[in-house]
Amino acid sequence: LDLKFMNTIVALTIAVTKATLVVLFFMHVKYSTRLTWVVAASGVVWLAIMVSLTLSDYLSRGWVNAAQ
């Protein structure tokens, strides 16, 4: 199945769905205490921070002219 430019989007959607199911059901977070929810949510927030910092560095690489 060749979806051209949608391959990455479909693959990431499947990966996020699988990760969510693993965390909620196989790691029993869905039926755990609030503290477990806070720890799981803080992990997701930390991942989002790290990804955004990495992307900001990657996307701004060409802004500064190198001294020659």
mmCIF file of C-alpha atoms in Angstrom:
data_model
loop_
_atom_site.group_PDB
_atom_site.id
_atom_site.type_symbol
_atom_site.label_atom_id
_atom_site.label_comp_id
_atom_site.label_asym_id
_atom_site.label_seq_id
_atom_site.Cartn_x
_atom_site.Cartn_y
_atom_site.Cartn_z
ATOM 1 C CA LEU A 1 0.000 0.000 0.000
ATOM 2 C CA ASP A 2 1.714 3.165 -1.196
ATOM 3 C CA LEU A 3 0.207 6.333 0.237
ATOM 4 C CA LYS A 4 2.938 8.658 -1.075
ATOM 5 C CA PHE A 5 3.338 11.566 1.372
ATOM 6 C CA MET A 6 0.823 10.084 3.849
ATOM 7 C CA ASN A 7 3.071 7.117 4.768
ATOM 8 C CA THR A 8 4.732 8.958 7.634
ATOM 9 C CA ILE A 9 1.467 10.326 8.998
ATOM 10 C CA VAL A 10 -0.203 6.908 8.943
ATOM 11 C CA ALA A 11 2.823 5.240 10.539
ATOM 12 C CA LEU A 12 2.989 7.818 13.344
ATOM 13 C CA THR A 13 -0.751 7.529 13.965
ATOM 14 C CA ILE A 14 -0.466 3.759 14.312
ATOM 15 C CA ALA A 15 2.565 4.086 16.604
ATOM 16 C CA VAL A 16 0.863 6.608 18.905
ATOM 17 C CA THR A 17 -2.281 4.480 19.086
ATOM 18 C CA LYS A 18 -0.292 1.365 19.964
ATOM 19 C CA ALA A 19 1.730 3.208 22.598
ATOM 20 C CA THR A 20 -1.429 4.606 24.168
ATOM 21 C CA LEU A 21 -3.031 1.166 24.339
ATOM 22 C CA VAL A 22 0.101 -0.346 25.881
ATOM 23 C CA VAL A 23 0.290 2.342 28.563
ATOM 24 C CA LEU A 24 -3.417 2.309 29.395
ATOM 25 C CA PHE A 25 -4.134 -1.411 29.431
ATOM 26 C CA PHE A 26 -0.946 -3.486 29.614
ATOM 27 C CA MET A 27 0.704 -1.174 32.147
ATOM 28 C CA HIS A 28 -2.644 -0.835 33.989
ATOM 29 C CA VAL A 29 -2.514 2.966 34.092
ATOM 30 C CA LYS A 30 -6.207 3.215 33.257
ATOM 31 C CA TYR A 31 -7.203 1.672 36.585
ATOM 32 C CA SER A 32 -4.410 3.156 38.710
ATOM 33 C CA THR A 33 -4.284 5.999 41.199
ATOM 34 C CA ARG A 34 -4.041 9.692 40.361
ATOM 35 C CA LEU A 35 -0.328 9.661 41.177
ATOM 36 C CA THR A 36 0.295 7.128 38.416
ATOM 37 C CA TRP A 37 -1.666 9.322 35.991
ATOM 38 C CA VAL A 38 0.422 12.348 37.002
ATOM 39 C CA VAL A 39 3.670 10.444 36.458
ATOM 40 C CA ALA A 40 2.522 9.150 33.056
ATOM 41 C CA ALA A 41 1.316 12.603 31.985
ATOM 42 C CA SER A 42 4.544 14.250 33.116
ATOM 43 C CA GLY A 43 6.467 11.776 30.964
ATOM 44 C CA VAL A 44 4.401 12.768 27.939
ATOM 45 C CA VAL A 45 4.893 16.471 28.701
ATOM 46 C CA TRP A 46 8.651 15.963 29.065
ATOM 47 C CA LEU A 47 8.750 14.127 25.723
ATOM 48 C CA ALA A 48 6.867 16.999 24.071
ATOM 49 C CA ILE A 49 9.334 19.522 25.530
ATOM 50 C CA MET A 50 12.341 17.561 24.291
ATOM 51 C CA VAL A 51 10.872 17.074 20.807
ATOM 52 C CA SER A 52 9.994 20.773 20.513
ATOM 53 C CA LEU A 53 13.502 21.826 21.580
ATOM 54 C CA THR A 54 15.061 19.393 19.103
ATOM 55 C CA LEU A 55 12.835 20.624 16.279
ATOM 56 C CA SER A 56 13.538 24.275 17.100
ATOM 57 C CA ASP A 57 17.267 23.576 16.805
ATOM 58 C CA TYR A 58 16.885 21.567 13.605
ATOM 59 C CA LEU A 59 14.577 24.051 11.883
ATOM 60 C CA SER A 60 16.726 27.088 12.735
ATOM 61 C CA ARG A 61 20.076 25.676 11.532
ATOM 62 C CA GLY A 62 20.200 27.774 8.358
ATOM 63 C CA TRP A 63 19.370 31.113 9.994
ATOM 64 C CA VAL A 64 22.939 32.011 11.009
ATOM 65 C CA ASN A 65 25.596 32.491 8.349
ATOM 66 C CA ALA A 66 28.800 30.712 9.197
ATOM 67 C CA ALA A 67 31.893 32.918 9.500
ATOM 68 C CA GLN A 68 34.198 32.218 6.586
#
